[in-house]
Each structure stands twice: as C-alpha cells, then as structure tokens.
Amino acid sequence: MESLEELCSFLKAEPVDWIFSVANPFILPPDVFRRARRGAFNYHDGPLPRYAGTHATSWALLAQETEYAITWHRIDDGVNTGDIVVQRQVLIAPGDTAQTLNLKCYEAAIEGFRELLTGLESGKLTAHPQALGDRSYFPKRRRPDAAGCLRWDRSAQDLSTTTRALDFGPYHPNPLCLPKALLGDEVVAIRRLEVRPQRSGVPAGCLLEVHSSHWRVATGTEDVDVGFGGPDGQALDARALARHSNLDKGDRLPILSEEQARSITATHELLAPSENFWRQRLEQLRTLQLPFPSSPVAEAPPRWR
C-alpha cells in the first residue's frame, strides 16, 4: 500500500479477526484497528516503553546499549503505547551495525510472532500495560548529532558507534543520515571506520597517514582508520580525496564546536520532514538531451559531496 488512504480502504472492506502490523509507516486510525474482532497487534523493533518511535535500533546503538529487545504490542490510540503481549531479548555485539541489529530483531520478531499466534489460538495470551513513566520517544524528524559529521575530539569508540549506528547496509535506504567527514566547505561520506589499538598522542583531527584505501586520524582517544565512499556507494581513492582537499600528512581536519554542532543538528531536523518529497522529485529527473551537437567541454573535477 502506498498511502494511508489505500490501507484504510482495504482494511475497512470487511471485518477481520486480527490485524498484524509489521514495518508499517502509517498510524492506523481507531476506526480501522477496532474492526479487528480479536485484536490488532504491532511489531516494534525495540524494547517498549524505553525505545518508542522510529529508528529505535540506531538510537540504541548511539546510546551504546548492550542489551535490547523487540516487542509485540496491542495497537491503541497512541503510538507504541499499547499493552505488551510478547517481548524477546536481543543482545548487541560490539561490532553490530544498524543493519546487523535490524536483522537480529527480525529473527527475534519471527519467534515472537509464533508465541503471539500460539497465545491467540489457545486463548492464553497475556498482556500487561507499559510503564509509560519510563517511556522514551524518538520522533521521525529526530536526527543524530551534527547530521552525522564526525567530531574528531570525541573518543574513538564514540566515532565508531556513530558510524555503525548509521550503517544500514547496501540494500536499504539510509533513513537518518550518512556518517560524514567535514573537509573545508565540503563533506564526504564515511564508508568504514576501524579503531586502532594505539594512541598517537597528537591533537585530535590530525591526519597521521594517507593511503589509497584509508586515512589514519587521531581522535580524543585511540587513532582510527577511515575509508570513504562516493554518491554511488563505491569506495573512494583516499589519496585522490586528500589531493582534492589539499590535505597531507600532518594537516588537521576541522573540528566542530558545540555551537556549530547544535546549529547543524537543529537545521537538519528542521529540513528532515521534507526529505522524502525532494528525494522523490530528484528520482524523477531525467538527463536533458540537447537537439544540436555542442563543442567538447573540459571534464569537470570530481565532486565528493
């Protein structure tokens, strides 16, 4: 279904016994979910009530959680506020990304769905209300600190956490933002970040080494190796990127101040509700074919945005 109207029309066609909502981007109105004679249930990819809202797995990674859970709950008039019927624990490994944690959650959700169906069929399903005083809610418009721009004066673990929390893999559109490095007035997407076992002791943001596959950068703690990606998702030549940005070993990358980071975060969240509209518009663009041949034009330099 491409719209809430289509979904509601479909569900209103005739009463049903149950409604099960999985990865549903819409909030069902009460007159729809109440048509389910035996109940309406939603799968949520987080432990309610602590991680209500959207992109819960990424927010849990950013909070450096080690224990997590998925939830099946009754649908009511609120958003992720209904009584809990099934929860399944999910452990977060040190190297988990948004992609791998989402996969773990789907596996737990399948097991939880079996438990839910068994309880419904036997009539022994138990539900308990959420402790809403402990609730944390992450709205769809919320975005990570500084729009994902890495702040080199933070710890290497924090930088790794940000990179992994925003890694949704090659097959899923990134719904939050890409992890990025600020290079002058441009940014470049970070494709991978590995924490080194040693600490160089030089000021954070210093470029320690430049290789074709990565840069080595000093942080607030251990050094990190950083690889970059282009708009097509493919790895960039890190040496070519350094030349393009007029950077060399010993140079220092920009470090955002707290005020700059807050300003970027606020602006990003202000623009976030319009992202889908402009993404759809850009996807509809077609290359203009001129009717007459033109003289050769010098090839433009590569862009790294």
PDB file of C-alpha atoms in Angstrom:
ATOM      1  CA  MET A   1       0.000   0.000   0.000  1.00  0.00           C
ATOM      2  CA  GLU A   2       1.421   3.384  -0.987  1.00  0.00           C
ATOM      3  CA  SER A   3      -0.809   5.595   1.146  1.00  0.00           C
ATOM      4  CA  LEU A   4      -2.718   5.546   4.424  1.00  0.00           C
ATOM      5  CA  GLU A   5      -5.963   6.035   2.469  1.00  0.00           C
ATOM      6  CA  GLU A   6      -5.386   2.868   0.427  1.00  0.00           C
ATOM      7  CA  LEU A   7      -4.524   0.890   3.535  1.00  0.00           C
ATOM      8  CA  CYS A   8      -7.613   2.085   5.428  1.00  0.00           C
ATOM      9  CA  SER A   9      -9.873   1.373   2.460  1.00  0.00           C
ATOM     10  CA  PHE A  10      -8.515  -2.159   2.251  1.00  0.00           C
ATOM     11  CA  LEU A  11      -8.952  -2.844   5.965  1.00  0.00           C
ATOM     12  CA  LYS A  12     -12.468  -1.377   6.024  1.00  0.00           C
ATOM     13  CA  ALA A  13     -13.684  -3.661   3.249  1.00  0.00           C
ATOM     14  CA  GLU A  14     -14.872  -6.237   5.784  1.00  0.00           C
ATOM     15  CA  PRO A  15     -14.259  -7.100   9.442  1.00  0.00           C
ATOM     16  CA  VAL A  16     -11.300  -9.338  10.218  1.00  0.00           C
ATOM     17  CA  ASP A  17     -10.320 -11.430  13.217  1.00  0.00           C
ATOM     18  CA  TRP A  18      -6.850  -9.978  13.678  1.00  0.00           C
ATOM     19  CA  ILE A  19      -4.650  -7.213  12.301  1.00  0.00           C
ATOM     20  CA  PHE A  20      -0.882  -7.642  12.452  1.00  0.00           C
ATOM     21  CA  SER A  21       1.249  -4.602  11.635  1.00  0.00           C
ATOM     22  CA  VAL A  22       4.886  -5.103  10.616  1.00  0.00           C
ATOM     23  CA  ALA A  23       7.126  -2.291   9.314  1.00  0.00           C
ATOM     24  CA  ASN A  24       4.040  -0.151   8.820  1.00  0.00           C
ATOM     25  CA  PRO A  25       4.938   3.545   8.294  1.00  0.00           C
ATOM     26  CA  PHE A  26       1.364   4.701   8.947  1.00  0.00           C
ATOM     27  CA  ILE A  27      -0.531   5.313  12.190  1.00  0.00           C
ATOM     28  CA  LEU A  28      -3.785   3.380  11.936  1.00  0.00           C
ATOM     29  CA  PRO A  29      -6.874   5.401  12.950  1.00  0.00           C
ATOM     30  CA  PRO A  30      -9.050   3.854  15.700  1.00  0.00           C
ATOM     31  CA  ASP A  31     -11.983   3.096  13.365  1.00  0.00           C
ATOM     32  CA  VAL A  32      -9.657   0.811  11.381  1.00  0.00           C
ATOM     33  CA  PHE A  33      -7.863  -1.233  14.039  1.00  0.00           C
ATOM     34  CA  ARG A  34     -11.063  -1.600  16.066  1.00  0.00           C
ATOM     35  CA  ARG A  35     -12.567  -3.562  13.181  1.00  0.00           C
ATOM     36  CA  ALA A  36     -10.363  -6.473  14.163  1.00  0.00           C
ATOM     37  CA  ARG A  37     -12.699  -8.662  16.193  1.00  0.00           C
ATOM     38  CA  ARG A  38      -9.968 -10.393  18.195  1.00  0.00           C
ATOM     39  CA  GLY A  39      -7.360  -7.652  18.351  1.00  0.00           C
ATOM     40  CA  ALA A  40      -4.789  -5.626  16.423  1.00  0.00           C
ATOM     41  CA  PHE A  41      -1.090  -6.055  17.121  1.00  0.00           C
ATOM     42  CA  ASN A  42       2.056  -4.239  16.066  1.00  0.00           C
ATOM     43  CA  TYR A  43       5.691  -5.346  15.853  1.00  0.00           C
ATOM     44  CA  HIS A  44       8.105  -2.762  17.234  1.00  0.00           C
ATOM     45  CA  ASP A  45      11.869  -3.141  16.760  1.00  0.00           C
ATOM     46  CA  GLY A  46      12.747  -2.025  20.267  1.00  0.00           C
ATOM     47  CA  PRO A  47      12.082  -2.611  23.971  1.00  0.00           C
ATOM     48  CA  LEU A  48       8.992  -0.671  24.916  1.00  0.00           C
ATOM     49  CA  PRO A  49       8.498   1.690  26.591  1.00  0.00           C
ATOM     50  CA  ARG A  50      12.178   2.804  26.505  1.00  0.00           C
ATOM     51  CA  TYR A  51      12.612   2.952  22.726  1.00  0.00           C
ATOM     52  CA  ALA A  52       9.275   4.040  21.282  1.00  0.00           C
ATOM     53  CA  GLY A  53       9.175   5.812  17.925  1.00  0.00           C
ATOM     54  CA  THR A  54      11.253   5.364  14.785  1.00  0.00           C
ATOM     55  CA  HIS A  55      14.757   4.032  14.018  1.00  0.00           C
ATOM     56  CA  ALA A  56      14.978   2.567  17.508  1.00  0.00           C
ATOM     57  CA  THR A  57      17.912   0.286  16.648  1.00  0.00           C
ATOM     58  CA  SER A  58      20.108   3.217  15.601  1.00  0.00           C
ATOM     59  CA  TRP A  59      19.263   5.196  18.727  1.00  0.00           C
ATOM     60  CA  ALA A  60      20.080   2.167  20.878  1.00  0.00           C
ATOM     61  CA  LEU A  61      23.467   1.790  19.174  1.00  0.00           C
ATOM     62  CA  LEU A  62      24.169   5.504  19.631  1.00  0.00           C
ATOM     63  CA  ALA A  63      23.378   5.068  23.342  1.00  0.00           C
ATOM     64  CA  GLN A  64      25.878   2.147  23.366  1.00  0.00           C
ATOM     65  CA  GLU A  65      23.315  -0.293  24.714  1.00  0.00           C
ATOM     66  CA  THR A  66      24.430  -3.911  25.142  1.00  0.00           C
ATOM     67  CA  GLU A  67      21.021  -5.456  25.860  1.00  0.00           C
ATOM     68  CA  TYR A  68      17.988  -4.862  23.700  1.00  0.00           C
ATOM     69  CA  ALA A  69      14.611  -6.416  22.830  1.00  0.00           C
ATOM     70  CA  ILE A  70      11.778  -6.444  20.332  1.00  0.00           C
ATOM     71  CA  THR A  71       8.127  -6.015  21.261  1.00  0.00           C
ATOM     72  CA  TRP A  72       4.745  -7.181  20.002  1.00  0.00           C
ATOM     73  CA  HIS A  73       2.055  -4.952  21.495  1.00  0.00           C
ATOM     74  CA  ARG A  74      -1.623  -4.215  21.118  1.00  0.00           C
ATOM     75  CA  ILE A  75      -2.456  -1.247  18.901  1.00  0.00           C
ATOM     76  CA  ASP A  76      -4.322   1.517  20.692  1.00  0.00           C
ATOM     77  CA  ASP A  77      -4.930   5.243  20.120  1.00  0.00           C
ATOM     78  CA  GLY A  78      -1.302   6.178  20.846  1.00  0.00           C
ATOM     79  CA  VAL A  79       1.997   5.498  19.116  1.00  0.00           C
ATOM     80  CA  ASN A  80       3.695   2.383  20.561  1.00  0.00           C
ATOM     81  CA  THR A  81       1.683   2.767  23.780  1.00  0.00           C
ATOM     82  CA  GLY A  82      -0.497  -0.381  23.733  1.00  0.00           C
ATOM     83  CA  ASP A  83      -0.244  -3.267  26.170  1.00  0.00           C
ATOM     84  CA  ILE A  84       2.769  -5.542  25.681  1.00  0.00           C
ATOM     85  CA  VAL A  85       1.995  -9.143  24.740  1.00  0.00           C
ATOM     86  CA  VAL A  86       5.422 -10.501  23.716  1.00  0.00           C
ATOM     87  CA  GLN A  87       8.997  -9.323  24.214  1.00  0.00           C
ATOM     88  CA  ARG A  88      12.132 -11.115  23.061  1.00  0.00           C
ATOM     89  CA  GLN A  89      15.655 -10.250  24.187  1.00  0.00           C
ATOM     90  CA  VAL A  90      18.294  -9.286  21.617  1.00  0.00           C
ATOM     91  CA  LEU A  91      21.955  -8.972  22.570  1.00  0.00           C
ATOM     92  CA  ILE A  92      24.031  -6.246  20.921  1.00  0.00           C
ATOM     93  CA  ALA A  93      27.549  -7.286  19.910  1.00  0.00           C
ATOM     94  CA  PRO A  94      30.426  -4.745  19.929  1.00  0.00           C
ATOM     95  CA  GLY A  95      30.608  -4.681  16.121  1.00  0.00           C
ATOM     96  CA  ASP A  96      26.877  -4.530  15.376  1.00  0.00           C
ATOM     97  CA  THR A  97      25.628  -2.014  12.834  1.00  0.00           C
ATOM     98  CA  ALA A  98      22.098  -0.781  12.211  1.00  0.00           C
ATOM     99  CA  GLN A  99      21.864  -3.440   9.503  1.00  0.00           C
ATOM    100  CA  THR A 100      23.015  -6.379  11.633  1.00  0.00           C
ATOM    101  CA  LEU A 101      20.941  -5.325  14.646  1.00  0.00           C
ATOM    102  CA  ASN A 102      17.850  -4.940  12.461  1.00  0.00           C
ATOM    103  CA  LEU A 103      18.403  -8.477  11.147  1.00  0.00           C
ATOM    104  CA  LYS A 104      18.697  -9.814  14.702  1.00  0.00           C
ATOM    105  CA  CYS A 105      15.455  -8.030  15.581  1.00  0.00           C
ATOM    106  CA  TYR A 106      13.602  -9.548  12.619  1.00  0.00           C
ATOM    107  CA  GLU A 107      14.742 -13.022  13.665  1.00  0.00           C
ATOM    108  CA  ALA A 108      13.527 -12.371  17.225  1.00  0.00           C
ATOM    109  CA  ALA A 109      10.278 -10.943  15.841  1.00  0.00           C
ATOM    110  CA  ILE A 110       9.552 -14.181  13.952  1.00  0.00           C
ATOM    111  CA  GLU A 111       9.980 -16.213  17.132  1.00  0.00           C
ATOM    112  CA  GLY A 112       7.861 -13.700  18.995  1.00  0.00           C
ATOM    113  CA  PHE A 113       5.153 -13.928  16.321  1.00  0.00           C
ATOM    114  CA  ARG A 114       4.970 -17.689  16.803  1.00  0.00           C
ATOM    115  CA  GLU A 115       4.474 -17.094  20.524  1.00  0.00           C
ATOM    116  CA  LEU A 116       1.812 -14.488  19.779  1.00  0.00           C
ATOM    117  CA  LEU A 117      -0.134 -16.798  17.434  1.00  0.00           C
ATOM    118  CA  THR A 118       0.059 -19.678  19.907  1.00  0.00           C
ATOM    119  CA  GLY A 119      -1.344 -17.464  22.644  1.00  0.00           C
ATOM    120  CA  LEU A 120      -4.138 -16.170  20.444  1.00  0.00           C
ATOM    121  CA  GLU A 121      -5.197 -19.628  19.279  1.00  0.00           C
ATOM    122  CA  SER A 122      -5.115 -21.112  22.780  1.00  0.00           C
ATOM    123  CA  GLY A 123      -6.812 -18.116  24.366  1.00  0.00           C
ATOM    124  CA  LYS A 124      -3.969 -17.882  26.867  1.00  0.00           C
ATOM    125  CA  LEU A 125      -2.344 -14.691  25.579  1.00  0.00           C
ATOM    126  CA  THR A 126      -1.413 -12.394  28.448  1.00  0.00           C
ATOM    127  CA  ALA A 127      -0.877  -8.660  28.162  1.00  0.00           C
ATOM    128  CA  HIS A 128       0.482  -6.089  30.574  1.00  0.00           C
ATOM    129  CA  PRO A 129       0.377  -2.288  30.382  1.00  0.00           C
ATOM    130  CA  GLN A 130       3.530  -0.333  29.707  1.00  0.00           C
ATOM    131  CA  ALA A 131       5.186   1.706  32.436  1.00  0.00           C
ATOM    132  CA  LEU A 132       4.774   4.916  30.461  1.00  0.00           C
ATOM    133  CA  GLY A 133       6.624   6.889  33.117  1.00  0.00           C
ATOM    134  CA  ASP A 134       9.793   5.214  31.794  1.00  0.00           C
ATOM    135  CA  ARG A 135       8.952   5.959  28.160  1.00  0.00           C
ATOM    136  CA  SER A 136      11.413   7.491  25.707  1.00  0.00           C
ATOM    137  CA  TYR A 137      10.069   8.523  22.300  1.00  0.00           C
ATOM    138  CA  PHE A 138      12.123   9.129  19.155  1.00  0.00           C
ATOM    139  CA  PRO A 139      10.104  11.092  16.561  1.00  0.00           C
ATOM    140  CA  LYS A 140      10.608  10.573  12.848  1.00  0.00           C
ATOM    141  CA  ARG A 141      12.154  14.028  12.407  1.00  0.00           C
ATOM    142  CA  ARG A 142      14.878  13.479  15.023  1.00  0.00           C
ATOM    143  CA  ARG A 143      18.399  13.214  13.635  1.00  0.00           C
ATOM    144  CA  PRO A 144      21.825  12.331  15.079  1.00  0.00           C
ATOM    145  CA  ASP A 145      24.241  14.895  16.447  1.00  0.00           C
ATOM    146  CA  ALA A 146      25.667  17.285  13.808  1.00  0.00           C
ATOM    147  CA  ALA A 147      23.889  15.425  10.959  1.00  0.00           C
ATOM    148  CA  GLY A 148      26.380  12.579  11.280  1.00  0.00           C
ATOM    149  CA  CYS A 149      29.516  14.749  10.909  1.00  0.00           C
ATOM    150  CA  LEU A 150      32.236  13.078  12.962  1.00  0.00           C
ATOM    151  CA  ARG A 151      33.797  15.180  15.696  1.00  0.00           C
ATOM    152  CA  TRP A 152      37.406  14.086  15.976  1.00  0.00           C
ATOM    153  CA  ASP A 153      37.861  15.346  19.539  1.00  0.00           C
ATOM    154  CA  ARG A 154      35.399  12.685  20.714  1.00  0.00           C
ATOM    155  CA  SER A 155      36.563   9.201  21.688  1.00  0.00           C
ATOM    156  CA  ALA A 156      37.334   6.637  19.011  1.00  0.00           C
ATOM    157  CA  GLN A 157      34.553   4.476  20.459  1.00  0.00           C
ATOM    158  CA  ASP A 158      32.032   7.310  20.012  1.00  0.00           C
ATOM    159  CA  LEU A 159      33.106   7.737  16.381  1.00  0.00           C
ATOM    160  CA  SER A 160      32.827   4.002  15.783  1.00  0.00           C
ATOM    161  CA  THR A 161      29.400   3.975  17.413  1.00  0.00           C
ATOM    162  CA  THR A 162      28.133   6.791  15.182  1.00  0.00           C
ATOM    163  CA  THR A 163      29.447   5.104  12.040  1.00  0.00           C
ATOM    164  CA  ARG A 164      27.908   1.735  12.907  1.00  0.00           C
ATOM    165  CA  ALA A 165      24.581   3.220  14.013  1.00  0.00           C
ATOM    166  CA  LEU A 166      24.224   4.878  10.585  1.00  0.00           C
ATOM    167  CA  ASP A 167      25.291   1.830   8.564  1.00  0.00           C
ATOM    168  CA  PHE A 168      22.109   0.326   7.068  1.00  0.00           C
ATOM    169  CA  GLY A 169      23.959  -1.792   4.518  1.00  0.00           C
ATOM    170  CA  PRO A 170      23.900  -1.637   0.722  1.00  0.00           C
ATOM    171  CA  TYR A 171      20.311  -2.814   0.234  1.00  0.00           C
ATOM    172  CA  HIS A 172      18.333  -0.455   2.462  1.00  0.00           C
ATOM    173  CA  PRO A 173      17.933   3.328   2.020  1.00  0.00           C
ATOM    174  CA  ASN A 174      19.514   5.269   4.875  1.00  0.00           C
ATOM    175  CA  PRO A 175      16.581   6.919   6.710  1.00  0.00           C
ATOM    176  CA  LEU A 176      18.650   9.097   9.054  1.00  0.00           C
ATOM    177  CA  CYS A 177      21.882  10.396   7.523  1.00  0.00           C
ATOM    178  CA  LEU A 178      25.298   9.187   6.436  1.00  0.00           C
ATOM    179  CA  PRO A 179      28.320   9.400   8.723  1.00  0.00           C
ATOM    180  CA  LYS A 180      30.481  12.165   7.252  1.00  0.00           C
ATOM    181  CA  ALA A 181      33.840  13.900   7.489  1.00  0.00           C
ATOM    182  CA  LEU A 182      33.909  17.674   7.191  1.00  0.00           C
ATOM    183  CA  LEU A 183      36.582  18.831   4.711  1.00  0.00           C
ATOM    184  CA  GLY A 184      36.586  22.604   4.447  1.00  0.00           C
ATOM    185  CA  ASP A 185      33.221  23.608   2.974  1.00  0.00           C
ATOM    186  CA  GLU A 186      32.526  20.057   1.711  1.00  0.00           C
ATOM    187  CA  VAL A 187      31.647  16.755   3.335  1.00  0.00           C
ATOM    188  CA  VAL A 188      32.468  13.198   2.268  1.00  0.00           C
ATOM    189  CA  ALA A 189      30.632  10.047   3.325  1.00  0.00           C
ATOM    190  CA  ILE A 190      32.475   7.637   5.588  1.00  0.00           C
ATOM    191  CA  ARG A 191      32.191   4.048   4.408  1.00  0.00           C
ATOM    192  CA  ARG A 192      34.076   2.363   7.258  1.00  0.00           C
ATOM    193  CA  LEU A 193      35.886   3.261  10.468  1.00  0.00           C
ATOM    194  CA  GLU A 194      38.191   0.969  12.419  1.00  0.00           C
ATOM    195  CA  VAL A 195      39.572   1.743  15.875  1.00  0.00           C
ATOM    196  CA  ARG A 196      43.329   1.178  16.187  1.00  0.00           C
ATOM    197  CA  PRO A 197      44.844  -0.308  19.361  1.00  0.00           C
ATOM    198  CA  GLN A 198      47.277   2.592  19.810  1.00  0.00           C
ATOM    199  CA  ARG A 199      47.011   6.279  20.617  1.00  0.00           C
ATOM    200  CA  SER A 200      49.417   8.617  18.838  1.00  0.00           C
ATOM    201  CA  GLY A 201      49.048  11.436  21.372  1.00  0.00           C
ATOM    202  CA  VAL A 202      48.916  14.211  18.754  1.00  0.00           C
ATOM    203  CA  PRO A 203      45.982  16.673  18.724  1.00  0.00           C
ATOM    204  CA  ALA A 204      42.628  15.231  17.701  1.00  0.00           C
ATOM    205  CA  GLY A 205      41.868  15.562  13.993  1.00  0.00           C
ATOM    206  CA  CYS A 206      45.498  15.304  12.864  1.00  0.00           C
ATOM    207  CA  LEU A 207      45.985  13.336   9.671  1.00  0.00           C
ATOM    208  CA  LEU A 208      48.568  10.700  10.595  1.00  0.00           C
ATOM    209  CA  GLU A 209      48.772   8.640   7.406  1.00  0.00           C
ATOM    210  CA  VAL A 210      47.294   8.760   3.899  1.00  0.00           C
ATOM    211  CA  HIS A 211      46.814   5.505   1.994  1.00  0.00           C
ATOM    212  CA  SER A 212      44.839   4.700  -1.129  1.00  0.00           C
ATOM    213  CA  SER A 213      42.234   2.828   0.927  1.00  0.00           C
ATOM    214  CA  HIS A 214      42.022   4.994   4.055  1.00  0.00           C
ATOM    215  CA  TRP A 215      43.302   7.820   6.223  1.00  0.00           C
ATOM    216  CA  ARG A 216      44.602   7.322   9.733  1.00  0.00           C
ATOM    217  CA  VAL A 217      43.297  10.080  12.011  1.00  0.00           C
ATOM    218  CA  ALA A 218      43.955  10.991  15.636  1.00  0.00           C
ATOM    219  CA  THR A 219      40.916  11.289  17.905  1.00  0.00           C
ATOM    220  CA  GLY A 220      40.284  12.165  21.537  1.00  0.00           C
ATOM    221  CA  THR A 221      41.498   8.643  22.415  1.00  0.00           C
ATOM    222  CA  GLU A 222      42.812   5.918  20.065  1.00  0.00           C
ATOM    223  CA  ASP A 223      43.619   6.540  16.408  1.00  0.00           C
ATOM    224  CA  VAL A 224      41.161   5.407  13.722  1.00  0.00           C
ATOM    225  CA  ASP A 225      41.399   4.261  10.103  1.00  0.00           C
ATOM    226  CA  VAL A 226      38.732   5.858   7.943  1.00  0.00           C
ATOM    227  CA  GLY A 227      37.594   4.776   4.468  1.00  0.00           C
ATOM    228  CA  PHE A 228      35.353   6.904   2.269  1.00  0.00           C
ATOM    229  CA  GLY A 229      32.513   6.351  -0.185  1.00  0.00           C
ATOM    230  CA  GLY A 230      31.127   8.249  -3.150  1.00  0.00           C
ATOM    231  CA  PRO A 231      27.497   9.029  -4.049  1.00  0.00           C
ATOM    232  CA  ASP A 232      27.232   5.619  -5.738  1.00  0.00           C
ATOM    233  CA  GLY A 233      28.276   3.834  -2.548  1.00  0.00           C
ATOM    234  CA  GLN A 234      31.584   2.681  -4.001  1.00  0.00           C
ATOM    235  CA  ALA A 235      34.877   3.180  -2.156  1.00  0.00           C
ATOM    236  CA  LEU A 236      36.813   6.348  -2.964  1.00  0.00           C
ATOM    237  CA  ASP A 237      40.551   6.573  -3.526  1.00  0.00           C
ATOM    238  CA  ALA A 238      41.626   8.180  -0.238  1.00  0.00           C
ATOM    239  CA  ARG A 239      44.858   9.564  -1.742  1.00  0.00           C
ATOM    240  CA  ALA A 240      42.906  11.278  -4.535  1.00  0.00           C
ATOM    241  CA  LEU A 241      40.499  12.667  -1.950  1.00  0.00           C
ATOM    242  CA  ALA A 242      43.405  14.105   0.066  1.00  0.00           C
ATOM    243  CA  ARG A 243      44.820  15.793  -3.066  1.00  0.00           C
ATOM    244  CA  HIS A 244      41.397  17.175  -3.976  1.00  0.00           C
ATOM    245  CA  SER A 245      41.021  18.617  -0.463  1.00  0.00           C
ATOM    246  CA  ASN A 246      44.609  19.944  -0.331  1.00  0.00           C
ATOM    247  CA  LEU A 247      45.354  17.756   2.674  1.00  0.00           C
ATOM    248  CA  ASP A 248      48.509  15.847   3.567  1.00  0.00           C
ATOM    249  CA  LYS A 249      50.054  14.028   6.477  1.00  0.00           C
ATOM    250  CA  GLY A 250      50.312  16.364   9.485  1.00  0.00           C
ATOM    251  CA  ASP A 251      47.353  18.529   8.495  1.00  0.00           C
ATOM    252  CA  ARG A 252      44.432  18.825  10.881  1.00  0.00           C
ATOM    253  CA  LEU A 253      40.804  18.157   9.959  1.00  0.00           C
ATOM    254  CA  PRO A 254      38.137  20.663  11.053  1.00  0.00           C
ATOM    255  CA  ILE A 255      36.572  20.040  14.465  1.00  0.00           C
ATOM    256  CA  LEU A 256      33.059  21.315  15.093  1.00  0.00           C
ATOM    257  CA  SER A 257      32.395  23.382  18.179  1.00  0.00           C
ATOM    258  CA  GLU A 258      29.396  22.618  20.395  1.00  0.00           C
ATOM    259  CA  GLU A 259      27.577  25.644  18.984  1.00  0.00           C
ATOM    260  CA  GLN A 260      28.244  24.592  15.385  1.00  0.00           C
ATOM    261  CA  ALA A 261      27.107  21.026  16.104  1.00  0.00           C
ATOM    262  CA  ARG A 262      23.869  22.233  17.732  1.00  0.00           C
ATOM    263  CA  SER A 263      23.167  24.539  14.776  1.00  0.00           C
ATOM    264  CA  ILE A 264      23.703  21.740  12.228  1.00  0.00           C
ATOM    265  CA  THR A 265      21.534  19.346  14.237  1.00  0.00           C
ATOM    266  CA  ALA A 266      18.693  21.874  14.526  1.00  0.00           C
ATOM    267  CA  THR A 267      18.828  22.735  10.815  1.00  0.00           C
ATOM    268  CA  HIS A 268      18.866  19.084   9.811  1.00  0.00           C
ATOM    269  CA  GLU A 269      15.830  18.310  11.962  1.00  0.00           C
ATOM    270  CA  LEU A 270      14.039  21.337  10.505  1.00  0.00           C
ATOM    271  CA  LEU A 271      14.624  20.042   6.968  1.00  0.00           C
ATOM    272  CA  ALA A 272      14.039  16.347   7.729  1.00  0.00           C
ATOM    273  CA  PRO A 273      10.237  16.315   7.131  1.00  0.00           C
ATOM    274  CA  SER A 274      10.827  17.441   3.520  1.00  0.00           C
ATOM    275  CA  GLU A 275      13.468  14.830   2.666  1.00  0.00           C
ATOM    276  CA  ASN A 276      11.084  12.267   1.143  1.00  0.00           C
ATOM    277  CA  PHE A 277       9.438  14.912  -1.072  1.00  0.00           C
ATOM    278  CA  TRP A 278      12.738  16.088  -2.535  1.00  0.00           C
ATOM    279  CA  ARG A 279      14.085  12.555  -2.850  1.00  0.00           C
ATOM    280  CA  GLN A 280      11.064  11.600  -4.963  1.00  0.00           C
ATOM    281  CA  ARG A 281      11.452  14.738  -7.080  1.00  0.00           C
ATOM    282  CA  LEU A 282      15.134  14.062  -7.698  1.00  0.00           C
ATOM    283  CA  GLU A 283      14.396  10.448  -8.664  1.00  0.00           C
ATOM    284  CA  GLN A 284      12.103  11.772 -11.410  1.00  0.00           C
ATOM    285  CA  LEU A 285      14.824  13.899 -13.018  1.00  0.00           C
ATOM    286  CA  ARG A 286      15.912  12.905 -16.490  1.00  0.00           C
ATOM    287  CA  THR A 287      19.046  13.932 -18.372  1.00  0.00           C
ATOM    288  CA  LEU A 288      18.254  16.572 -20.967  1.00  0.00           C
ATOM    289  CA  GLN A 289      19.303  15.570 -24.472  1.00  0.00           C
ATOM    290  CA  LEU A 290      20.173  18.709 -26.440  1.00  0.00           C
ATOM    291  CA  PRO A 291      18.932  18.740 -30.065  1.00  0.00           C
ATOM    292  CA  PHE A 292      22.183  20.107 -31.520  1.00  0.00           C
ATOM    293  CA  PRO A 293      25.778  18.926 -31.047  1.00  0.00           C
ATOM    294  CA  SER A 294      27.907  21.105 -28.840  1.00  0.00           C
ATOM    295  CA  SER A 295      31.637  21.693 -28.670  1.00  0.00           C
ATOM    296  CA  PRO A 296      33.635  19.465 -26.315  1.00  0.00           C
ATOM    297  CA  VAL A 297      33.761  20.683 -22.736  1.00  0.00           C
ATOM    298  CA  ALA A 298      36.662  20.027 -20.432  1.00  0.00           C
ATOM    299  CA  GLU A 299      35.924  17.311 -17.930  1.00  0.00           C
ATOM    300  CA  ALA A 300      34.837  18.752 -14.598  1.00  0.00           C
ATOM    301  CA  PRO A 301      36.787  17.842 -11.452  1.00  0.00           C
ATOM    302  CA  PRO A 302      35.256  15.112  -9.300  1.00  0.00           C
ATOM    303  CA  ARG A 303      32.776  16.069  -6.599  1.00  0.00           C
ATOM    304  CA  TRP A 304      32.962  14.423  -3.187  1.00  0.00           C
ATOM    305  CA  ARG A 305      29.719  15.582  -1.564  1.00  0.00           C
TER     306      ARG A 305
END
